[in-house]
Amino acid sequence: IVTIPIIDNNQVTAVIALSSLQEYPEEIKRWLQEAKIIIETRFNHVMANKRIYDINEKLEKQNIEIEEQKEELTRQAIELQEQNTYLEDQKKLLQELNELKTSFLLNMSHELRTPLNSIIVLSGILLRRYENKTTSEEAIYLKTIEKSGKNLLEIVNDMLLLSKMTSGKEELHISTFSVSDLIREVLEVFIPVAKEKSL
């Protein structure tokens, strides 16, 4: 039995075994020794090609994965761009709506102030003119009309101030107030209404 190890990178990667019933002649042994070098070289060449093929196959697979990832990233970038465009459009729409709201509040406030001023002035005139000629209850009603008109005018002025603030045209001024005075004012407005409804 003749065993020929095939060595690649200092490792036995294959073995060729030949057997014969008779002793191998010396020339055959020499030929096998020479053939071993050729066989080993060819085998190593085949194995190197196999490794190159495996590497190429792996690289090909990685290239396909990279291409797929690239396509996915491109798709995501397009979606992100579409979302950004949509959000930008929504932002512009919101700004337009906010400007319309501010404009509406400003116009409405101005429109309400004129009739409210008339109510306040006329109720004040009636109160001063008929204060001593009417019953105390009627005088209270006239005072309530004047007071309610002034309160409503303050609300309208607050709305005007708020719309100016949202448009960046007004600064906020914080002040203190009396809660008891506020409660008294609210009661003055609602006591006549409560009496009328027997509450």
mmCIF file of C-alpha atoms in Angstrom:
data_model
loop_
_atom_site.group_PDB
_atom_site.id
_atom_site.type_symbol
_atom_site.label_atom_id
_atom_site.label_comp_id
_atom_site.label_asym_id
_atom_site.label_seq_id
_atom_site.Cartn_x
_atom_site.Cartn_y
_atom_site.Cartn_z
ATOM 1 C CA ILE A 1 0.000 0.000 0.000
ATOM 2 C CA VAL A 2 1.308 3.425 -1.004
ATOM 3 C CA THR A 3 -0.250 6.446 0.698
ATOM 4 C CA ILE A 4 0.260 9.875 -0.831
ATOM 5 C CA PRO A 5 -0.832 12.789 1.443
ATOM 6 C CA ILE A 6 -1.874 15.997 -0.325
ATOM 7 C CA ILE A 7 -0.712 18.991 1.727
ATOM 8 C CA ASP A 8 -2.174 22.487 1.430
ATOM 9 C CA ASN A 9 -1.034 25.307 3.764
ATOM 10 C CA ASN A 10 0.846 22.806 5.942
ATOM 11 C CA GLN A 11 -2.272 20.705 6.418
ATOM 12 C CA VAL A 12 -3.224 17.348 4.966
ATOM 13 C CA THR A 13 -6.318 18.041 2.899
ATOM 14 C CA ALA A 14 -6.539 14.725 1.013
ATOM 15 C CA VAL A 15 -4.964 11.284 0.844
ATOM 16 C CA ILE A 16 -4.411 9.075 -2.205
ATOM 17 C CA ALA A 17 -3.993 5.383 -1.355
ATOM 18 C CA LEU A 18 -2.762 2.832 -3.935
ATOM 19 C CA SER A 19 -2.584 -0.874 -3.267
ATOM 20 C CA SER A 20 -1.015 -3.751 -5.094
ATOM 21 C CA LEU A 21 -0.609 -7.460 -4.436
ATOM 22 C CA GLN A 22 3.049 -7.165 -5.406
ATOM 23 C CA GLU A 23 5.881 -4.931 -4.326
ATOM 24 C CA TYR A 24 6.095 -1.645 -6.281
ATOM 25 C CA PRO A 25 9.259 -1.369 -8.393
ATOM 26 C CA GLU A 26 11.687 1.452 -7.515
ATOM 27 C CA GLU A 27 10.957 3.328 -10.756
ATOM 28 C CA ILE A 28 7.223 3.347 -9.920
ATOM 29 C CA LYS A 29 8.052 4.653 -6.456
ATOM 30 C CA ARG A 30 10.194 7.431 -8.002
ATOM 31 C CA TRP A 31 7.444 8.226 -10.494
ATOM 32 C CA LEU A 32 4.869 8.382 -7.662
ATOM 33 C CA GLN A 33 7.190 10.735 -5.755
ATOM 34 C CA GLU A 34 7.390 13.036 -8.800
ATOM 35 C CA ALA A 35 3.665 12.656 -9.476
ATOM 36 C CA LYS A 36 2.928 13.635 -5.881
ATOM 37 C CA ILE A 37 4.297 17.141 -6.522
ATOM 38 C CA ILE A 38 2.199 17.518 -9.704
ATOM 39 C CA ILE A 39 -0.934 16.080 -8.046
ATOM 40 C CA GLU A 40 -0.472 18.284 -4.975
ATOM 41 C CA THR A 41 0.063 21.382 -7.139
ATOM 42 C CA ARG A 42 -3.048 20.603 -9.229
ATOM 43 C CA PHE A 43 -5.089 19.773 -6.159
ATOM 44 C CA ASN A 44 -4.007 22.970 -4.411
ATOM 45 C CA HIS A 45 -4.883 24.886 -7.571
ATOM 46 C CA VAL A 46 -8.363 23.305 -7.587
ATOM 47 C CA MET A 47 -8.811 24.087 -3.887
ATOM 48 C CA ALA A 48 -7.650 27.688 -4.422
ATOM 49 C CA ASN A 49 -10.161 28.043 -7.271
ATOM 50 C CA LYS A 50 -12.844 26.600 -4.962
ATOM 51 C CA ARG A 51 -11.962 29.149 -2.286
ATOM 52 C CA ILE A 52 -12.037 31.955 -4.866
ATOM 53 C CA TYR A 53 -15.407 30.674 -6.096
ATOM 54 C CA ASP A 54 -16.754 30.573 -2.523
ATOM 55 C CA ILE A 55 -15.468 34.091 -1.847
ATOM 56 C CA ASN A 56 -16.972 35.342 -5.115
ATOM 57 C CA GLU A 57 -20.270 33.696 -4.273
ATOM 58 C CA LYS A 58 -20.218 35.257 -0.807
ATOM 59 C CA LEU A 59 -19.346 38.662 -2.273
ATOM 60 C CA GLU A 60 -22.125 38.280 -4.837
ATOM 61 C CA LYS A 61 -24.587 37.517 -2.064
ATOM 62 C CA GLN A 62 -23.349 40.501 -0.035
ATOM 63 C CA ASN A 63 -23.630 42.730 -3.113
ATOM 64 C CA ILE A 64 -27.230 41.605 -3.593
ATOM 65 C CA GLU A 65 -27.971 42.320 0.090
ATOM 66 C CA ILE A 66 -26.271 45.731 -0.174
ATOM 67 C CA GLU A 67 -28.282 46.501 -3.314
ATOM 68 C CA GLU A 68 -31.502 45.507 -1.544
ATOM 69 C CA GLN A 69 -30.558 47.661 1.451
ATOM 70 C CA LYS A 70 -29.741 50.529 -0.897
ATOM 71 C CA GLU A 71 -33.148 50.187 -2.569
ATOM 72 C CA GLU A 72 -34.834 50.053 0.851
ATOM 73 C CA LEU A 73 -32.952 53.169 1.995
ATOM 74 C CA THR A 74 -33.894 54.939 -1.240
ATOM 75 C CA ARG A 75 -37.547 53.971 -0.705
ATOM 76 C CA GLN A 76 -37.418 55.196 2.902
ATOM 77 C CA ALA A 77 -35.747 58.444 1.797
ATOM 78 C CA ILE A 78 -38.549 59.005 -0.743
ATOM 79 C CA GLU A 79 -41.189 58.295 1.925
ATOM 80 C CA LEU A 80 -39.426 60.656 4.339
ATOM 81 C CA GLN A 81 -39.310 63.350 1.656
ATOM 82 C CA GLU A 82 -43.027 62.869 0.986
ATOM 83 C CA GLN A 83 -43.779 63.087 4.725
ATOM 84 C CA ASN A 84 -41.646 66.240 5.016
ATOM 85 C CA THR A 85 -43.507 67.780 2.078
ATOM 86 C CA TYR A 86 -46.847 66.828 3.656
ATOM 87 C CA LEU A 87 -45.801 68.277 7.038
ATOM 88 C CA GLU A 88 -44.566 71.450 5.330
ATOM 89 C CA ASP A 89 -47.924 71.807 3.564
ATOM 90 C CA GLN A 90 -49.756 71.228 6.863
ATOM 91 C CA LYS A 91 -47.540 73.820 8.552
ATOM 92 C CA LYS A 92 -48.354 76.389 5.842
ATOM 93 C CA LEU A 93 -52.061 75.562 6.110
ATOM 94 C CA LEU A 94 -51.919 75.921 9.892
ATOM 95 C CA GLN A 95 -50.180 79.285 9.561
ATOM 96 C CA GLU A 96 -52.839 80.455 7.087
ATOM 97 C CA LEU A 97 -55.626 79.267 9.410
ATOM 98 C CA ASN A 98 -53.961 80.976 12.354
ATOM 99 C CA GLU A 99 -53.698 84.216 10.387
ATOM 100 C CA LEU A 100 -57.373 83.919 9.384
ATOM 101 C CA LYS A 101 -58.356 83.277 13.018
ATOM 102 C CA THR A 102 -56.348 86.274 14.208
ATOM 103 C CA SER A 103 -57.855 88.443 11.489
ATOM 104 C CA PHE A 104 -61.347 87.230 12.386
ATOM 105 C CA LEU A 105 -60.811 87.925 16.102
ATOM 106 C CA LEU A 106 -59.463 91.387 15.383
ATOM 107 C CA ASN A 107 -62.389 92.248 13.082
ATOM 108 C CA MET A 108 -64.981 90.718 15.406
ATOM 109 C CA SER A 109 -63.539 92.543 18.413
ATOM 110 C CA HIS A 110 -63.696 95.862 16.587
ATOM 111 C CA GLU A 111 -67.247 95.131 15.396
ATOM 112 C CA LEU A 112 -68.431 94.278 18.927
ATOM 113 C CA ARG A 113 -66.812 97.246 20.627
ATOM 114 C CA THR A 114 -68.950 99.847 18.844
ATOM 115 C CA PRO A 115 -72.385 98.515 19.944
ATOM 116 C CA LEU A 116 -71.028 97.703 23.413
ATOM 117 C CA ASN A 117 -69.799 101.251 23.870
ATOM 118 C CA SER A 118 -73.271 102.455 22.862
ATOM 119 C CA ILE A 119 -74.907 100.155 25.434
ATOM 120 C CA ILE A 120 -72.538 101.347 28.173
ATOM 121 C CA VAL A 121 -72.984 105.034 27.331
ATOM 122 C CA LEU A 122 -76.787 104.844 26.941
ATOM 123 C CA SER A 123 -77.293 102.778 30.101
ATOM 124 C CA GLY A 124 -75.085 105.252 31.996
ATOM 125 C CA ILE A 125 -77.152 108.176 30.655
ATOM 126 C CA LEU A 126 -80.427 106.438 31.621
ATOM 127 C CA LEU A 127 -79.064 105.614 35.056
ATOM 128 C CA ARG A 128 -78.020 109.202 35.750
ATOM 129 C CA ARG A 129 -81.230 110.629 34.290
ATOM 130 C CA TYR A 130 -83.689 108.327 36.074
ATOM 131 C CA GLU A 131 -81.703 107.301 39.166
ATOM 132 C CA ASN A 132 -83.897 109.320 41.545
ATOM 133 C CA LYS A 133 -87.099 108.848 39.485
ATOM 134 C CA THR A 134 -87.150 105.028 39.334
ATOM 135 C CA THR A 135 -87.442 102.309 41.925
ATOM 136 C CA SER A 136 -84.288 100.996 43.524
ATOM 137 C CA GLU A 137 -84.755 97.691 41.664
ATOM 138 C CA GLU A 138 -84.876 99.426 38.266
ATOM 139 C CA ALA A 139 -81.776 101.449 39.178
ATOM 140 C CA ILE A 140 -80.021 98.191 40.061
ATOM 141 C CA TYR A 141 -81.021 96.803 36.638
ATOM 142 C CA LEU A 142 -79.609 99.871 34.872
ATOM 143 C CA LYS A 143 -76.398 99.585 36.906
ATOM 144 C CA THR A 144 -76.251 95.883 36.005
ATOM 145 C CA ILE A 145 -76.728 96.678 32.276
ATOM 146 C CA GLU A 146 -73.920 99.235 32.426
ATOM 147 C CA LYS A 147 -71.680 96.900 34.445
ATOM 148 C CA SER A 148 -72.404 93.912 32.166
ATOM 149 C CA GLY A 149 -71.653 96.047 29.125
ATOM 150 C CA LYS A 150 -68.332 97.085 30.655
ATOM 151 C CA ASN A 151 -67.520 93.467 31.548
ATOM 152 C CA LEU A 152 -68.379 92.339 28.033
ATOM 153 C CA LEU A 153 -66.221 95.126 26.641
ATOM 154 C CA GLU A 154 -63.348 93.896 28.820
ATOM 155 C CA ILE A 155 -63.833 90.377 27.425
ATOM 156 C CA VAL A 156 -63.798 91.752 23.867
ATOM 157 C CA ASN A 157 -60.670 93.776 24.713
ATOM 158 C CA ASP A 158 -59.094 90.604 26.142
ATOM 159 C CA MET A 159 -59.938 88.743 22.918
ATOM 160 C CA LEU A 160 -58.389 91.596 20.948
ATOM 161 C CA LEU A 161 -55.318 91.452 23.178
ATOM 162 C CA LEU A 162 -55.129 87.653 22.777
ATOM 163 C CA SER A 163 -55.316 87.884 18.991
ATOM 164 C CA LYS A 164 -52.580 90.530 19.058
ATOM 165 C CA MET A 165 -50.464 88.315 21.293
ATOM 166 C CA THR A 166 -50.843 85.277 19.019
ATOM 167 C CA SER A 167 -49.846 87.398 16.030
ATOM 168 C CA GLY A 168 -46.813 88.666 17.975
ATOM 169 C CA LYS A 169 -48.017 92.277 18.169
ATOM 170 C CA GLU A 170 -48.627 92.561 21.901
ATOM 171 C CA GLU A 171 -46.753 91.811 25.109
ATOM 172 C CA LEU A 172 -48.327 90.082 28.083
ATOM 173 C CA HIS A 173 -48.822 92.210 31.227
ATOM 174 C CA ILE A 174 -49.568 90.241 34.406
ATOM 175 C CA SER A 175 -51.528 91.976 37.188
ATOM 176 C CA THR A 176 -53.318 91.073 40.423
ATOM 177 C CA PHE A 177 -57.051 91.396 41.127
ATOM 178 C CA SER A 178 -59.479 90.982 44.016
ATOM 179 C CA VAL A 179 -61.401 87.698 44.002
ATOM 180 C CA SER A 180 -64.088 89.088 46.330
ATOM 181 C CA ASP A 181 -64.710 92.021 43.940
ATOM 182 C CA LEU A 182 -64.957 89.562 41.065
ATOM 183 C CA ILE A 183 -67.513 87.434 42.974
ATOM 184 C CA ARG A 184 -69.537 90.547 43.842
ATOM 185 C CA GLU A 185 -69.559 91.639 40.182
ATOM 186 C CA VAL A 186 -70.704 88.185 39.052
ATOM 187 C CA LEU A 187 -73.483 88.166 41.667
ATOM 188 C CA GLU A 188 -74.673 91.629 40.581
ATOM 189 C CA VAL A 189 -75.048 90.315 37.031
ATOM 190 C CA PHE A 190 -76.806 87.054 37.877
ATOM 191 C CA ILE A 191 -79.001 87.951 40.906
ATOM 192 C CA PRO A 192 -81.666 89.683 38.711
ATOM 193 C CA VAL A 193 -81.671 86.712 36.317
ATOM 194 C CA ALA A 194 -81.971 84.264 39.237
ATOM 195 C CA LYS A 195 -84.872 86.279 40.750
ATOM 196 C CA GLU A 196 -86.663 86.323 37.416
ATOM 197 C CA LYS A 197 -86.430 82.523 37.227
ATOM 198 C CA SER A 198 -87.248 82.084 40.920
ATOM 199 C CA LEU A 199 -83.904 80.436 41.657
#
